[in-house]
XYZ file of C-alpha atoms in Angstrom:
498
model
C -86.769 -90.996 -16.430
C -89.732 -91.220 -17.931
C -92.506 -94.233 -16.447
C -92.034 -95.403 -20.567
C -87.841 -95.023 -20.317
C -88.400 -97.013 -16.591
C -90.448 -99.775 -18.099
C -87.964 -100.929 -20.841
C -85.063 -100.907 -19.588
C -86.527 -102.425 -16.609
C -86.293 -106.555 -15.907
C -89.646 -107.843 -15.365
C -90.317 -109.029 -11.527
C -90.231 -112.695 -11.297
C -91.542 -113.642 -8.283
C -92.596 -117.515 -8.941
C -90.811 -119.331 -11.348
C -90.997 -123.237 -11.978
C -88.089 -124.307 -11.808
C -87.423 -125.954 -15.286
C -84.232 -128.057 -15.236
C -84.784 -128.787 -18.274
C -84.922 -125.735 -19.985
C -82.686 -124.333 -17.517
C -79.819 -126.313 -18.479
C -80.667 -126.347 -21.951
C -79.971 -122.845 -21.145
C -76.888 -123.181 -20.010
C -75.458 -125.313 -22.877
C -76.230 -122.361 -25.240
C -74.909 -119.129 -23.687
C -71.090 -121.448 -24.985
C -72.129 -119.682 -27.149
C -71.413 -115.446 -26.990
C -75.030 -115.666 -28.189
C -78.419 -117.132 -28.037
C -81.442 -116.825 -29.480
C -84.409 -118.174 -28.012
C -87.831 -118.015 -31.040
C -91.258 -119.015 -29.410
C -94.685 -118.472 -29.919
C -95.673 -115.674 -27.458
C -96.828 -117.365 -23.764
C -94.272 -119.773 -24.039
C -92.448 -118.753 -21.063
C -89.600 -117.025 -22.678
C -89.228 -113.882 -20.950
C -89.444 -115.760 -17.618
C -86.636 -118.584 -18.553
C -84.591 -116.226 -19.247
C -85.254 -113.949 -16.071
C -85.337 -116.907 -13.493
C -81.716 -117.849 -14.844
C -79.746 -114.547 -14.948
C -81.544 -114.790 -10.931
C -79.958 -117.707 -10.979
C -77.038 -117.306 -11.990
C -76.894 -113.484 -10.379
C -74.636 -111.543 -13.161
C -75.204 -108.739 -14.018
C -77.755 -107.794 -16.849
C -78.411 -105.473 -18.903
C -82.197 -105.850 -19.483
C -83.740 -103.869 -22.631
C -87.989 -104.807 -23.898
C -88.369 -103.867 -27.383
C -91.311 -101.409 -28.893
C -91.941 -100.236 -32.338
C -89.907 -96.878 -31.916
C -87.240 -99.353 -31.811
C -87.632 -99.428 -36.189
C -84.982 -96.077 -35.870
C -81.811 -96.216 -34.919
C -81.350 -93.849 -33.571
C -84.089 -94.484 -30.386
C -81.988 -98.415 -29.813
C -78.901 -96.301 -28.855
C -80.106 -93.184 -26.529
C -82.595 -96.311 -24.549
C -79.222 -98.052 -24.424
C -77.985 -95.261 -23.223
C -80.124 -95.106 -20.260
C -79.743 -98.438 -19.848
C -76.177 -98.072 -19.353
C -76.723 -95.366 -16.296
C -78.591 -97.562 -14.784
C -75.747 -99.514 -13.753
C -72.932 -97.611 -14.507
C -73.520 -93.513 -15.069
C -69.849 -92.517 -15.576
C -69.228 -95.430 -17.986
C -72.017 -94.669 -20.555
C -70.663 -91.424 -21.265
C -68.574 -93.395 -23.779
C -71.400 -93.953 -24.892
C -72.708 -91.801 -27.972
C -76.386 -90.861 -29.678
C -76.594 -91.450 -33.118
C -77.498 -88.239 -34.339
C -76.761 -87.635 -38.435
C -72.820 -86.583 -38.464
C -72.859 -90.280 -37.948
C -75.572 -91.524 -40.909
C -72.690 -91.628 -42.970
C -71.065 -94.265 -41.182
C -73.474 -96.655 -39.726
C -71.605 -100.015 -39.245
C -68.801 -98.097 -37.903
C -70.992 -96.461 -35.935
C -72.794 -99.524 -34.543
C -69.361 -101.440 -34.117
C -68.057 -99.424 -31.196
C -71.373 -98.590 -30.065
C -71.674 -102.095 -29.177
C -67.262 -102.248 -27.825
C -68.265 -99.519 -25.588
C -71.547 -101.378 -24.116
C -69.534 -104.329 -24.375
C -66.563 -102.919 -22.432
C -69.040 -101.527 -19.489
C -69.967 -104.746 -18.899
C -67.174 -106.582 -18.168
C -66.214 -104.297 -15.883
C -64.965 -105.925 -12.333
C -66.495 -103.212 -10.680
C -70.100 -103.883 -12.016
C -69.502 -107.361 -11.555
C -68.727 -106.914 -7.516
C -71.359 -104.201 -7.834
C -74.368 -106.532 -9.531
C -73.233 -109.294 -6.080
C -73.233 -107.111 -3.330
C -77.169 -105.804 -4.891
C -78.351 -108.655 -5.057
C -77.584 -109.596 -1.502
C -81.498 -109.779 0.399
C -83.306 -109.931 -2.436
C -82.192 -113.527 -2.639
C -85.407 -114.348 -0.550
C -87.891 -112.186 -2.524
C -86.984 -114.943 -5.736
C -88.843 -118.042 -5.446
C -89.021 -121.290 -7.586
C -91.847 -123.131 -7.464
C -90.296 -127.131 -7.441
C -92.066 -130.044 -7.568
C -89.961 -132.546 -6.673
C -86.807 -131.194 -5.347
C -83.242 -130.986 -7.151
C -80.481 -129.152 -8.026
C -81.130 -128.007 -12.143
C -77.846 -129.913 -13.956
C -75.638 -127.319 -15.092
C -72.757 -129.899 -16.848
C -74.750 -130.814 -19.781
C -73.194 -129.709 -22.988
C -70.214 -128.462 -24.396
C -69.513 -126.003 -21.597
C -65.979 -123.876 -22.034
C -64.666 -122.991 -18.640
C -64.308 -118.834 -20.097
C -66.747 -117.404 -16.685
C -69.254 -115.801 -17.407
C -69.739 -111.770 -16.097
C -72.950 -109.933 -17.556
C -76.086 -110.456 -20.355
C -77.297 -108.176 -22.149
C -80.575 -109.623 -22.479
C -83.132 -107.605 -25.808
C -86.596 -109.371 -25.218
C -89.346 -108.412 -27.287
C -86.915 -108.360 -30.831
C -90.029 -109.433 -32.763
C -91.343 -105.972 -32.620
C -88.989 -104.572 -34.820
C -89.833 -103.907 -38.059
C -88.504 -106.258 -40.885
C -87.636 -103.629 -42.836
C -85.766 -101.780 -40.283
C -82.056 -101.054 -40.542
C -81.401 -102.247 -36.855
C -81.557 -105.699 -37.555
C -77.619 -105.134 -40.023
C -76.810 -102.864 -37.795
C -77.346 -105.209 -34.278
C -76.197 -108.117 -36.062
C -72.878 -105.408 -37.306
C -72.193 -104.959 -33.706
C -72.866 -108.427 -32.062
C -69.656 -109.735 -34.081
C -67.855 -107.605 -31.313
C -69.474 -109.371 -27.960
C -65.868 -110.418 -25.854
C -65.372 -113.561 -23.612
C -67.480 -113.771 -20.475
C -70.605 -111.333 -22.191
C -73.872 -112.912 -23.428
C -76.177 -111.757 -25.473
C -79.506 -113.004 -25.425
C -82.242 -112.608 -27.465
C -85.970 -113.406 -27.335
C -88.603 -113.396 -30.329
C -91.418 -114.933 -31.396
C -89.956 -115.576 -34.815
C -86.299 -116.814 -35.814
C -83.319 -114.693 -37.005
C -84.047 -112.719 -39.155
C -81.304 -113.167 -43.073
C -79.078 -110.334 -40.925
C -77.623 -112.431 -38.817
C -77.434 -115.843 -40.831
C -73.723 -114.490 -41.115
C -73.390 -115.193 -37.267
C -74.783 -118.097 -37.920
C -72.488 -119.091 -40.664
C -69.713 -118.709 -37.795
C -70.874 -120.863 -34.997
C -71.742 -117.756 -32.402
C -75.145 -117.921 -32.369
C -77.781 -121.066 -30.284
C -80.702 -121.113 -31.344
C -83.564 -122.495 -28.858
C -87.084 -123.244 -30.464
C -90.130 -124.426 -29.994
C -89.093 -127.129 -28.757
C -87.134 -127.106 -26.484
C -89.541 -124.206 -24.801
C -92.711 -126.710 -25.199
C -92.944 -127.340 -21.134
C -93.239 -131.958 -21.030
C -95.926 -133.735 -19.620
C -93.914 -133.215 -16.146
C -93.829 -129.839 -16.459
C -97.475 -129.461 -16.983
C -97.854 -131.425 -13.413
C -95.801 -129.395 -12.144
C -96.879 -125.984 -13.235
C -100.855 -127.224 -12.760
C -100.074 -128.122 -9.188
C -98.182 -125.283 -8.289
C -100.894 -122.804 -9.981
C -104.015 -124.177 -8.507
C -102.120 -124.697 -4.947
C -101.332 -120.994 -4.577
C -104.929 -119.945 -3.793
C -105.678 -123.509 -1.420
C -107.308 -122.324 1.133
C -107.789 -118.845 -0.052
C -111.247 -117.631 -1.307
C -111.644 -120.111 -4.815
C -114.064 -123.042 -4.495
C -112.239 -126.695 -3.943
C -108.775 -128.128 -4.673
C -107.582 -130.987 -7.092
C -107.394 -134.625 -5.809
C -103.758 -135.744 -6.224
C -106.089 -138.608 -9.220
C -108.187 -135.072 -10.528
C -104.380 -133.282 -10.051
C -103.040 -135.664 -13.189
C -105.708 -136.186 -15.096
C -106.650 -132.253 -15.503
C -102.795 -131.898 -16.177
C -102.990 -134.306 -19.227
C -105.746 -132.880 -20.501
C -104.371 -129.432 -20.189
C -100.992 -130.875 -21.691
C -102.669 -132.337 -24.330
C -104.891 -129.769 -25.391
C -102.386 -126.725 -25.351
C -99.501 -128.828 -26.357
C -97.368 -127.959 -24.167
C -97.972 -124.007 -24.405
C -96.888 -122.152 -20.756
C -99.764 -119.851 -21.468
C -102.553 -121.631 -22.744
C -101.740 -123.621 -19.555
C -102.510 -121.547 -17.504
C -105.432 -119.910 -18.353
C -106.786 -123.354 -17.644
C -105.776 -123.615 -14.451
C -106.591 -120.845 -13.799
C -110.313 -121.743 -14.797
C -109.591 -125.152 -11.918
C -109.287 -122.043 -9.877
C -112.385 -119.956 -10.184
C -113.553 -123.502 -9.436
C -114.524 -125.202 -12.866
C -113.502 -128.298 -13.400
C -115.018 -129.233 -17.008
C -113.623 -128.884 -19.988
C -115.392 -127.394 -23.519
C -112.764 -128.945 -25.626
C -112.080 -131.832 -27.109
C -108.828 -133.078 -26.755
C -106.850 -132.062 -29.565
C -104.122 -129.524 -29.777
C -105.907 -126.090 -30.416
C -103.777 -122.942 -31.567
C -103.625 -120.307 -29.123
C -106.167 -117.986 -29.612
C -108.689 -120.261 -29.333
C -107.584 -120.748 -25.912
C -107.360 -116.967 -25.453
C -110.824 -116.723 -26.658
C -112.315 -119.362 -24.270
C -110.801 -118.014 -21.009
C -111.229 -114.883 -21.562
C -114.646 -115.536 -22.418
C -114.844 -117.507 -19.388
C -113.027 -115.469 -16.884
C -114.879 -112.293 -18.331
C -118.674 -113.610 -17.954
C -117.310 -113.994 -13.486
C -116.194 -110.661 -13.507
C -117.902 -107.615 -12.029
C -118.282 -105.094 -14.232
C -116.283 -102.471 -12.809
C -113.414 -104.556 -12.602
C -114.304 -105.466 -15.947
C -114.362 -101.842 -16.908
C -110.963 -101.172 -15.400
C -109.636 -104.283 -17.341
C -110.506 -102.437 -20.572
C -109.438 -99.326 -19.776
C -105.963 -100.009 -18.671
C -105.750 -101.532 -21.690
C -104.315 -98.787 -23.749
C -101.405 -97.832 -21.323
C -98.935 -99.953 -22.875
C -97.742 -99.577 -18.751
C -99.399 -98.613 -16.045
C -98.036 -96.922 -11.863
C -101.222 -97.498 -9.988
C -101.720 -93.825 -10.073
C -102.370 -93.359 -13.526
C -104.521 -96.853 -13.761
C -106.431 -95.552 -11.167
C -106.897 -91.690 -12.967
C -107.629 -93.540 -16.613
C -110.711 -96.185 -14.865
C -111.642 -93.744 -12.067
C -111.030 -97.400 -9.385
C -109.637 -96.858 -6.066
C -109.382 -100.383 -6.192
C -106.766 -100.328 -9.461
C -103.428 -101.161 -7.088
C -105.535 -104.478 -4.742
C -106.405 -105.453 -8.580
C -103.141 -105.190 -10.070
C -101.312 -106.970 -7.482
C -103.556 -109.793 -7.174
C -103.493 -110.028 -11.491
C -99.914 -110.092 -11.131
C -100.311 -112.955 -8.131
C -102.614 -114.951 -9.764
C -99.589 -114.736 -12.570
C -102.301 -113.467 -14.690
C -100.673 -111.793 -17.338
C -99.153 -108.970 -15.793
C -95.910 -108.324 -15.180
C -94.822 -105.941 -12.693
C -91.166 -103.627 -13.155
C -89.458 -102.096 -9.956
C -88.076 -99.230 -11.460
C -88.290 -96.454 -8.687
C -92.478 -96.890 -8.372
C -93.789 -99.908 -9.832
C -95.202 -100.300 -12.983
C -97.672 -103.304 -14.178
C -97.796 -104.234 -17.695
C -100.334 -106.889 -19.221
C -98.765 -109.500 -21.576
C -99.144 -108.689 -24.981
C -101.719 -111.689 -25.813
C -104.108 -110.268 -22.618
C -103.776 -106.710 -23.416
C -105.126 -107.644 -27.236
C -108.075 -109.309 -26.184
C -108.569 -106.609 -24.178
C -108.180 -103.585 -26.474
C -110.058 -106.146 -29.214
C -113.396 -106.791 -26.673
C -113.414 -102.542 -25.773
C -113.860 -101.897 -29.795
C -116.539 -104.462 -30.194
C -118.226 -103.477 -26.824
C -117.739 -99.419 -27.990
C -118.710 -96.891 -30.288
C -116.269 -96.052 -32.065
C -116.354 -92.470 -30.560
C -116.161 -93.820 -27.611
C -113.304 -96.015 -28.194
C -111.446 -93.286 -29.939
C -112.152 -90.468 -26.329
C -110.849 -93.524 -23.694
C -108.305 -93.877 -26.477
C -106.984 -90.136 -25.506
C -107.230 -90.083 -22.097
C -105.010 -92.737 -21.948
C -102.810 -90.847 -24.226
C -103.459 -87.511 -21.821
C -102.418 -90.358 -19.261
C -99.446 -90.833 -20.612
C -98.528 -87.779 -20.998
C -98.603 -86.521 -17.770
C -96.320 -89.644 -16.958
C -93.390 -88.336 -19.356
C -94.458 -91.088 -21.762
C -95.240 -88.782 -24.462
C -93.968 -90.849 -27.185
C -96.696 -93.284 -26.578
C -99.207 -90.949 -25.594
C -98.773 -89.419 -29.435
C -99.054 -93.345 -31.496
C -102.159 -92.989 -29.294
C -103.900 -89.516 -30.766
C -102.592 -90.895 -34.065
C -104.717 -94.431 -34.475
C -107.769 -91.450 -32.336
C -107.429 -88.826 -35.470
C -106.863 -87.027 -32.603
C -104.120 -84.996 -35.578
C -104.554 -81.483 -33.774
C -103.580 -82.128 -29.804
C -100.829 -85.171 -31.658
C -99.435 -82.205 -33.680
C -98.631 -79.566 -30.222
C -96.843 -82.841 -28.884
C -94.662 -83.117 -32.203
C -93.858 -79.782 -31.913
C -92.354 -79.795 -28.400
C -90.940 -82.622 -28.916
C -88.965 -82.512 -32.567
C -86.141 -80.339 -31.362
C -84.737 -82.265 -28.769
C -85.669 -85.480 -31.018
C -83.819 -83.927 -34.117
C -80.108 -83.434 -31.792
C -81.035 -87.349 -30.988
C -81.035 -88.225 -34.819
C -84.606 -89.539 -34.183
C -85.494 -87.923 -36.994
C -87.142 -90.606 -38.770
C -89.529 -91.597 -35.661
C -90.680 -87.441 -35.369
C -90.854 -88.412 -39.804
C -92.677 -90.757 -39.946
C -95.202 -89.468 -37.324
C -95.713 -85.999 -38.928
C -96.065 -88.298 -42.505
C -99.224 -88.972 -40.701
C -100.946 -86.035 -40.622
C -103.492 -84.447 -42.717
C -101.225 -82.795 -45.314
C -104.651 -79.682 -44.373
C -103.248 -79.927 -40.918
C -99.432 -79.504 -42.534
C -100.010 -76.775 -44.809
C -101.238 -74.951 -42.058
C -98.721 -75.035 -39.982
C -95.224 -73.859 -40.252
C -92.658 -75.759 -37.953
C -94.709 -78.871 -39.237
C -92.780 -78.287 -42.534
C -89.817 -77.756 -40.439
C -88.912 -79.918 -38.775
C -90.171 -82.711 -41.692
C -87.398 -80.334 -43.942
C -84.574 -81.068 -41.075
C -84.950 -85.139 -40.449
C -84.706 -84.831 -44.585
C -82.044 -82.735 -44.839
C -79.573 -85.531 -43.936
C -80.869 -88.098 -46.637
C -82.005 -85.400 -49.674
C -80.914 -81.876 -49.072
C -83.228 -80.678 -52.689
C -86.549 -82.341 -50.680
C -85.643 -80.902 -47.513
C -85.406 -77.392 -49.403
C -88.597 -77.857 -50.474
C -89.900 -78.021 -46.981
C -87.993 -74.937 -45.904
C -89.355 -72.649 -48.205
C -92.744 -75.156 -47.765
C -92.977 -73.144 -43.946
C -91.034 -70.032 -45.442
C -94.090 -68.879 -47.381
C -97.052 -70.190 -44.940
C -95.104 -67.710 -42.345
C -95.389 -65.222 -44.604
C -99.146 -65.431 -44.607
C -99.809 -65.303 -40.956
C -97.562 -62.824 -41.411
C -99.428 -61.015 -44.035
C -102.790 -61.945 -41.841
C -101.945 -60.962 -39.218
């Protein structure tokens, strides 16, 4: 399985998490309905909360991390099938690919697909298998609980239906507003059976296509008010983060009264935004106790810029170079990080960033996969854009694309090459993937790539016109015919030239 696929269908590896009794109880109550939508800004702790909730309840879970490629419904259903194969390869065979013959009946396809998927998730054998796999993992996961105490999971009007499994769609906001996938999923999610929860994690409220699910009382909604850290949770988080490294090289620990004072300031400044608290606590861990901020609420961008500026000034240049170079990789193994950065300490750097909760996620697939939090990655890419020349920036994008291609992340490589204006290299990868993408019904993605290439390049390459015709044929046969004719004439001209 390609690295990108593994990262998309692997749950984040949460080794340390604050035990948020209030938020966990709210999520448990929300699960009385089959569909739960969690909407809050980036860095609010949404993914960590859901992952730790599933860890606590030990439910079989199909976790799917959405990205820009999912605007093409065929890509979404293909990757969900890959995720299902990791849980039950035999049962997943019943999940079809969205090939062209289904185009005229997309709603029916979606509903039948989701019916098959949910049937697999409610399989008792799958539940027993997952429970066995959980044995031995419990010791690896740790809640930071201050003060200790059980979670109150009795709030709300809980039904007696036992929950057998869960489907999580993370980063839903990555799906373009115009994508037909919203309509297809809203239709398919009406088929959620008793015993299954679908949890959707997004920065935004549900799109209009989900109005019927909300009106039918099938969806619970948790928003910013539920995700915002309380003052007590902020204190516990600061205590846990600053205390992690006591005696491990950081300058000094805080006295209890200093800890309380700083936590109260952090809470006022961030308005309970989890990422902001972590960022400011990181500053304390580096031994800087003062705050430049006025004690008022600051938007996330201000806090990110402030933190990043502070940290970047304190980092060795080789580590800063490592962060900038690796920021072009959506996901990375230790090998790819070392290859693009040239830093033989890549493993130690990534491990330390993850250990310190410094916006670096780890996913334990067949090999360790790391990825930066979107907020952190965006900052690093923007910094690269500011400190590098345009040619250096595009050259780094090309190097990253080459590393992605070597690890099977060819689609991500194409996206990078197109953004770097390396059209010849992108066209080569597009041609190699075009056949399989057409067979898998992923013509929408293929077409969008081809249309990003210069017209002059298309008119030199008959295969690009041929594949563009194949993409258009199910929707506009007359338009497809023009591309086939164009390809034919270019082929003839090349024969004449020979």
